[in-house]
Amino acid sequence: MFEILNTAPLFDIDKRLIFKSGKWLVRTREIPELGPYYSRPEAIEALYRHVAICTGQLRTAEPGLAREFVRHNTAECRKSDCTLCSALSAMTPGPGRPPSDRFSSIGH
């Protein structure tokens, strides 16, 4: 796992995600609606990236790793053994379907 992600999983990720008009947005203290992102994993990756930037973790990371972390995109990554994708997946809670999908799956 990248040193940049040497933080514990973020709390209340689901409360920070907004599904609006078919896209995902992220709520942060600094930016009310960061995004849009086309998938939930992309939005979660953006949240972790935002936290890494705001907490200064990128300043202390090895420059090559910091650069790769900032440029990485889970939606476009094609590496079958991507360390960052695995780390982000491990820290991502639940299946996270859009709210409309949740309701349709329970018969509403």
PDB file of C-alpha atoms in Angstrom:
ATOM      1  CA  MET A   1       0.000   0.000   0.000  1.00  0.00           C
ATOM      2  CA  PHE A   2       1.211   3.521  -0.691  1.00  0.00           C
ATOM      3  CA  GLU A   3       2.559   5.403   2.302  1.00  0.00           C
ATOM      4  CA  ILE A   4       0.158   8.178   1.336  1.00  0.00           C
ATOM      5  CA  LEU A   5      -2.735   5.988   2.437  1.00  0.00           C
ATOM      6  CA  ASN A   6      -1.181   5.135   5.800  1.00  0.00           C
ATOM      7  CA  THR A   7      -4.240   6.581   7.445  1.00  0.00           C
ATOM      8  CA  ALA A   8      -7.118   4.639   8.903  1.00  0.00           C
ATOM      9  CA  PRO A   9     -10.169   4.324   6.683  1.00  0.00           C
ATOM     10  CA  LEU A  10     -12.186   7.516   6.687  1.00  0.00           C
ATOM     11  CA  PHE A  11     -15.335   7.555   8.800  1.00  0.00           C
ATOM     12  CA  ASP A  12     -18.821   8.168   7.423  1.00  0.00           C
ATOM     13  CA  ILE A  13     -17.801   7.888   3.774  1.00  0.00           C
ATOM     14  CA  ASP A  14     -21.411   7.242   2.778  1.00  0.00           C
ATOM     15  CA  LYS A  15     -22.473  10.494   4.457  1.00  0.00           C
ATOM     16  CA  ARG A  16     -19.895  12.369   2.381  1.00  0.00           C
ATOM     17  CA  LEU A  17     -21.110  10.998  -0.957  1.00  0.00           C
ATOM     18  CA  ILE A  18     -23.985  12.518  -2.896  1.00  0.00           C
ATOM     19  CA  PHE A  19     -25.604  10.857  -5.911  1.00  0.00           C
ATOM     20  CA  LYS A  20     -27.141  13.619  -8.009  1.00  0.00           C
ATOM     21  CA  SER A  21     -28.250  13.630 -11.648  1.00  0.00           C
ATOM     22  CA  GLY A  22     -26.551  10.294 -12.331  1.00  0.00           C
ATOM     23  CA  LYS A  23     -23.156  11.337 -10.968  1.00  0.00           C
ATOM     24  CA  TRP A  24     -21.334  11.151  -7.649  1.00  0.00           C
ATOM     25  CA  LEU A  25     -20.221  14.199  -5.664  1.00  0.00           C
ATOM     26  CA  VAL A  26     -18.124  14.358  -2.488  1.00  0.00           C
ATOM     27  CA  ARG A  27     -18.795  16.656   0.461  1.00  0.00           C
ATOM     28  CA  THR A  28     -15.755  18.099   2.192  1.00  0.00           C
ATOM     29  CA  ARG A  29     -15.248  20.920   4.662  1.00  0.00           C
ATOM     30  CA  GLU A  30     -13.391  22.900   2.028  1.00  0.00           C
ATOM     31  CA  ILE A  31     -15.536  22.125  -1.038  1.00  0.00           C
ATOM     32  CA  PRO A  32     -19.294  21.539  -0.613  1.00  0.00           C
ATOM     33  CA  GLU A  33     -19.597  19.412  -3.770  1.00  0.00           C
ATOM     34  CA  LEU A  34     -16.340  18.023  -5.162  1.00  0.00           C
ATOM     35  CA  GLY A  35     -16.828  16.312  -8.509  1.00  0.00           C
ATOM     36  CA  PRO A  36     -18.719  15.092 -10.446  1.00  0.00           C
ATOM     37  CA  TYR A  37     -17.486  11.506 -10.703  1.00  0.00           C
ATOM     38  CA  TYR A  38     -19.035   8.789 -12.835  1.00  0.00           C
ATOM     39  CA  SER A  39     -18.640   6.025 -10.266  1.00  0.00           C
ATOM     40  CA  ARG A  40     -18.680   5.635  -6.504  1.00  0.00           C
ATOM     41  CA  PRO A  41     -15.111   4.239  -6.398  1.00  0.00           C
ATOM     42  CA  GLU A  42     -13.882   7.316  -8.308  1.00  0.00           C
ATOM     43  CA  ALA A  43     -15.619   9.580  -5.781  1.00  0.00           C
ATOM     44  CA  ILE A  44     -14.100   7.690  -2.851  1.00  0.00           C
ATOM     45  CA  GLU A  45     -10.659   7.881  -4.455  1.00  0.00           C
ATOM     46  CA  ALA A  46     -11.157  11.640  -4.851  1.00  0.00           C
ATOM     47  CA  LEU A  47     -12.111  11.910  -1.184  1.00  0.00           C
ATOM     48  CA  TYR A  48      -8.929  10.115  -0.087  1.00  0.00           C
ATOM     49  CA  ARG A  49      -6.882  12.250  -2.485  1.00  0.00           C
ATOM     50  CA  HIS A  50      -8.469  15.404  -1.087  1.00  0.00           C
ATOM     51  CA  VAL A  51      -7.726  14.331   2.504  1.00  0.00           C
ATOM     52  CA  ALA A  52      -4.112  13.464   1.583  1.00  0.00           C
ATOM     53  CA  ILE A  53      -3.651  16.913   0.067  1.00  0.00           C
ATOM     54  CA  CYS A  54      -5.319  18.793   2.932  1.00  0.00           C
ATOM     55  CA  THR A  55      -3.462  16.910   5.669  1.00  0.00           C
ATOM     56  CA  GLY A  56      -0.059  17.382   4.031  1.00  0.00           C
ATOM     57  CA  GLN A  57       0.552  13.670   3.457  1.00  0.00           C
ATOM     58  CA  LEU A  58       1.672  14.385  -0.116  1.00  0.00           C
ATOM     59  CA  ARG A  59       4.432  16.728   1.083  1.00  0.00           C
ATOM     60  CA  THR A  60       6.057  13.976   3.128  1.00  0.00           C
ATOM     61  CA  ALA A  61       5.613  11.188   0.571  1.00  0.00           C
ATOM     62  CA  GLU A  62       8.274  10.114  -1.901  1.00  0.00           C
ATOM     63  CA  PRO A  63       7.732  12.372  -4.959  1.00  0.00           C
ATOM     64  CA  GLY A  64       7.199   9.503  -7.415  1.00  0.00           C
ATOM     65  CA  LEU A  65       4.528   7.914  -5.221  1.00  0.00           C
ATOM     66  CA  ALA A  66       2.821  11.253  -4.636  1.00  0.00           C
ATOM     67  CA  ARG A  67       2.748  11.915  -8.377  1.00  0.00           C
ATOM     68  CA  GLU A  68       1.315   8.464  -9.122  1.00  0.00           C
ATOM     69  CA  PHE A  69      -1.299   8.860  -6.382  1.00  0.00           C
ATOM     70  CA  VAL A  70      -2.473  12.227  -7.748  1.00  0.00           C
ATOM     71  CA  ARG A  71      -2.640  10.955 -11.345  1.00  0.00           C
ATOM     72  CA  HIS A  72      -4.284   7.605 -10.548  1.00  0.00           C
ATOM     73  CA  ASN A  73      -7.883   7.009 -11.581  1.00  0.00           C
ATOM     74  CA  THR A  74      -9.684   3.812 -10.527  1.00  0.00           C
ATOM     75  CA  ALA A  75     -11.991   4.016 -13.536  1.00  0.00           C
ATOM     76  CA  GLU A  76      -9.105   4.048 -16.009  1.00  0.00           C
ATOM     77  CA  CYS A  77      -6.576   1.808 -14.239  1.00  0.00           C
ATOM     78  CA  ARG A  78      -5.935  -1.377 -16.211  1.00  0.00           C
ATOM     79  CA  LYS A  79      -3.293  -2.958 -13.944  1.00  0.00           C
ATOM     80  CA  SER A  80      -4.478  -6.332 -12.708  1.00  0.00           C
ATOM     81  CA  ASP A  81      -2.299  -6.036  -9.602  1.00  0.00           C
ATOM     82  CA  CYS A  82      -2.597  -2.301  -8.859  1.00  0.00           C
ATOM     83  CA  THR A  83      -1.567  -1.641  -5.264  1.00  0.00           C
ATOM     84  CA  LEU A  84      -3.509   1.604  -5.045  1.00  0.00           C
ATOM     85  CA  CYS A  85      -6.733   0.103  -6.440  1.00  0.00           C
ATOM     86  CA  SER A  86      -6.429  -2.751  -3.925  1.00  0.00           C
ATOM     87  CA  ALA A  87      -5.792  -0.366  -1.042  1.00  0.00           C
ATOM     88  CA  LEU A  88      -8.724   1.855  -1.973  1.00  0.00           C
ATOM     89  CA  SER A  89     -11.002  -1.150  -2.445  1.00  0.00           C
ATOM     90  CA  ALA A  90     -10.059  -2.456   1.004  1.00  0.00           C
ATOM     91  CA  MET A  91     -10.965   0.895   2.558  1.00  0.00           C
ATOM     92  CA  THR A  92     -14.245   1.289   0.666  1.00  0.00           C
ATOM     93  CA  PRO A  93     -17.368   0.422   2.649  1.00  0.00           C
ATOM     94  CA  GLY A  94     -20.153  -1.712   1.208  1.00  0.00           C
ATOM     95  CA  PRO A  95     -21.385  -2.138  -2.349  1.00  0.00           C
ATOM     96  CA  GLY A  96     -22.542   1.472  -2.674  1.00  0.00           C
ATOM     97  CA  ARG A  97     -25.162   1.496  -5.343  1.00  0.00           C
ATOM     98  CA  PRO A  98     -26.844   4.755  -6.274  1.00  0.00           C
ATOM     99  CA  PRO A  99     -29.863   5.479  -4.047  1.00  0.00           C
ATOM    100  CA  SER A 100     -32.360   4.763  -6.841  1.00  0.00           C
ATOM    101  CA  ASP A 101     -30.840   1.292  -7.297  1.00  0.00           C
ATOM    102  CA  ARG A 102     -31.167   0.572  -3.575  1.00  0.00           C
ATOM    103  CA  PHE A 103     -34.891   1.286  -3.621  1.00  0.00           C
ATOM    104  CA  SER A 104     -35.558  -0.703  -6.765  1.00  0.00           C
ATOM    105  CA  SER A 105     -33.775  -3.741  -5.312  1.00  0.00           C
ATOM    106  CA  ILE A 106     -36.117  -3.861  -2.287  1.00  0.00           C
ATOM    107  CA  GLY A 107     -39.330  -3.540  -4.244  1.00  0.00           C
ATOM    108  CA  HIS A 108     -40.133   0.179  -3.789  1.00  0.00           C
TER     109      HIS A 108
END
